[in-house]
Tab-separated table of C-alpha atoms in Angstrom:
chain	number	residue	atom	x	y	z
A	1	MET	CA	-6.244	-14.755	24.150
A	2	ASN	CA	-9.927	-13.998	24.376
A	3	LYS	CA	-12.649	-15.717	22.374
A	4	LYS	CA	-13.125	-12.736	20.026
A	5	ASP	CA	-9.503	-12.833	18.867
A	6	PHE	CA	-9.486	-16.614	18.599
A	7	CYS	CA	-12.566	-16.741	16.351
A	8	ARG	CA	-11.545	-13.843	14.114
A	9	LYS	CA	-10.853	-14.881	10.514
A	10	PRO	CA	-7.497	-13.824	9.076
A	11	ARG	CA	-7.649	-11.131	6.388
A	12	LYS	CA	-6.275	-11.864	2.953
A	13	MET	CA	-3.385	-9.761	1.688
A	14	CYS	CA	-1.698	-9.422	-1.666
A	15	PRO	CA	0.209	-12.718	-1.970
A	16	PRO	CA	2.888	-13.873	-1.929
A	17	ALA	CA	4.428	-11.098	0.147
A	18	THR	CA	3.570	-11.228	3.827
A	19	PRO	CA	4.465	-8.336	6.138
A	20	ASP	CA	7.524	-10.293	7.304
A	21	GLU	CA	8.653	-10.922	3.718
A	22	HIS	CA	8.016	-7.269	2.943
A	23	ILE	CA	10.328	-6.176	5.768
A	24	GLU	CA	12.944	-8.773	4.772
A	25	MET	CA	12.974	-7.398	1.214
A	26	GLY	CA	14.182	-4.074	2.614
A	27	ASN	CA	10.910	-2.239	2.057
A	28	GLU	CA	9.706	0.184	4.658
A	29	THR	CA	6.166	1.117	5.585
A	30	ILE	CA	4.190	4.235	6.385
A	31	SER	CA	0.906	4.638	8.262
A	32	GLU	CA	-2.079	6.530	6.909
A	33	LEU	CA	-1.666	9.309	9.494
A	34	GLU	CA	1.990	9.750	8.526
A	35	LEU	CA	0.983	9.881	4.864
A	36	ILE	CA	-1.610	12.596	5.555
A	37	ASP	CA	0.972	14.633	7.533
A	38	ASN	CA	3.525	14.314	4.730
A	39	LEU	CA	0.934	15.320	2.113
A	40	ALA	CA	0.056	18.416	4.152
A	41	SER	CA	3.726	19.410	4.392
A	42	GLY	CA	4.340	18.794	0.674
A	43	ALA	CA	6.867	16.002	1.250
A	44	VAL	CA	5.127	13.422	-0.970
A	45	LYS	CA	6.588	13.175	-4.481
A	46	ARG	CA	4.251	10.507	-5.843
A	47	LEU	CA	1.854	7.674	-5.092
A	48	LYS	CA	2.323	4.373	-6.897
A	49	LEU	CA	-0.795	2.221	-7.150
A	50	VAL	CA	0.352	-1.361	-7.651
A	51	GLN	CA	-1.845	-4.313	-8.598
A	52	GLY	CA	-0.712	-7.635	-7.131
A	53	GLU	CA	-1.110	-11.148	-8.512
A	54	ASP	CA	-4.430	-11.497	-6.683
A	55	LEU	CA	-5.588	-8.365	-8.605
A	56	LYS	CA	-5.802	-6.261	-5.424
A	57	PHE	CA	-4.214	-2.823	-5.213
A	58	CYS	CA	-1.807	-1.347	-2.685
A	59	ILE	CA	-0.076	2.038	-2.447
A	60	TYR	CA	3.644	2.796	-2.411
A	61	ILE	CA	4.637	6.344	-1.428
A	62	GLN	CA	7.777	8.197	-2.480
A	63	LEU	CA	8.845	11.010	-0.149
A	64	SER	CA	11.111	13.892	-1.133
A	65	TRP	CA	13.373	13.502	1.911
A	66	LYS	CA	13.711	9.710	1.906
A	67	GLY	CA	15.031	7.338	-0.732
A	68	GLY	CA	12.961	4.369	-1.819
A	69	ASP	CA	9.250	3.645	-1.660
A	70	LEU	CA	7.163	3.168	1.471
A	71	LEU	CA	4.253	0.714	1.556
A	72	LEU	CA	1.034	2.041	3.089
A	73	GLU	CA	0.092	-0.149	6.046
A	74	THR	CA	-2.866	-0.534	8.386
A	75	GLN	CA	-2.782	0.092	12.131
A	76	ARG	CA	-2.239	-3.647	12.555
A	77	LYS	CA	0.981	-3.455	10.502
A	78	LYS	CA	-0.504	-5.247	7.474
A	79	PRO	CA	-0.346	-3.880	3.908
A	80	ARG	CA	-3.416	-1.750	3.132
A	81	VAL	CA	-5.143	-3.281	0.080
A	82	TRP	CA	-8.174	-2.484	-2.073
A	83	SER	CA	-10.105	-4.926	-4.260
A	84	SER	CA	-11.230	-2.263	-6.692
A	85	LEU	CA	-9.412	0.597	-8.397
A	86	ASP	CA	-12.634	2.640	-8.185
A	87	ARG	CA	-12.741	2.282	-4.405
A	88	LEU	CA	-9.049	3.108	-4.167
A	89	ALA	CA	-9.551	6.286	-6.231
A	90	LYS	CA	-12.492	7.319	-4.023
A	91	HIS	CA	-10.370	6.681	-0.922
A	92	ILE	CA	-7.529	8.836	-2.270
A	93	ASN	CA	-9.903	11.680	-3.190
A	94	SER	CA	-11.780	11.624	0.121
A	95	LYS	CA	-8.859	11.046	2.528
A	96	TYR	CA	-5.881	12.694	0.859
A	97	GLY	CA	-7.338	15.368	-1.397
A	98	SER	CA	-4.825	16.718	-3.876
A	99	VAL	CA	-1.818	14.456	-4.483
A	100	PRO	CA	1.135	15.440	-6.682
A	101	VAL	CA	1.625	12.468	-9.063
A	102	VAL	CA	-0.128	9.096	-9.234
A	103	GLU	CA	1.396	6.164	-11.138
A	104	LEU	CA	-0.551	2.987	-11.897
A	105	TYR	CA	1.128	-0.422	-12.273
A	106	LEU	CA	-1.164	-3.211	-13.495
A	107	TRP	CA	-0.327	-6.885	-13.066
A	108	SER	CA	-0.005	-9.078	-16.140
A	109	LYS	CA	1.357	-12.565	-16.770
A	110	GLU	CA	4.137	-11.143	-18.962
A	111	SER	CA	5.355	-8.807	-16.212
A	112	ASN	CA	5.168	-11.473	-13.490
A	113	GLY	CA	8.007	-10.854	-11.077
A	114	LYS	CA	8.888	-7.446	-12.535
A	115	ASN	CA	6.134	-5.442	-10.856
A	116	ARG	CA	6.147	-4.718	-7.177
A	117	ARG	CA	4.012	-6.836	-4.913
A	118	CYS	CA	1.664	-5.785	-2.163
């Protein structure tokens, strides 16, 4: 391990789900490049923007040829999160262009445990 990796601070994710817990829960992931390819081929049914308990947003993707939702992940296999809905909307418009359907799930104390987690 070199000094750069040793001194690097860990990035915060949407708690309490870690990537390992996410995989254990039976959820699958998709990379940004795969998402762009599937959008170009028309295979994406919808994007679900989900706010976690820490008030950060992540994206779940539903594909026409695959059952269930896929969590968008980074190249380092961590969930891709945004602190602001405005920044997430700008990212979707600039990177993905036209998307079929977008659903928004906001976190609240009453729905604790019912909404998906990042």
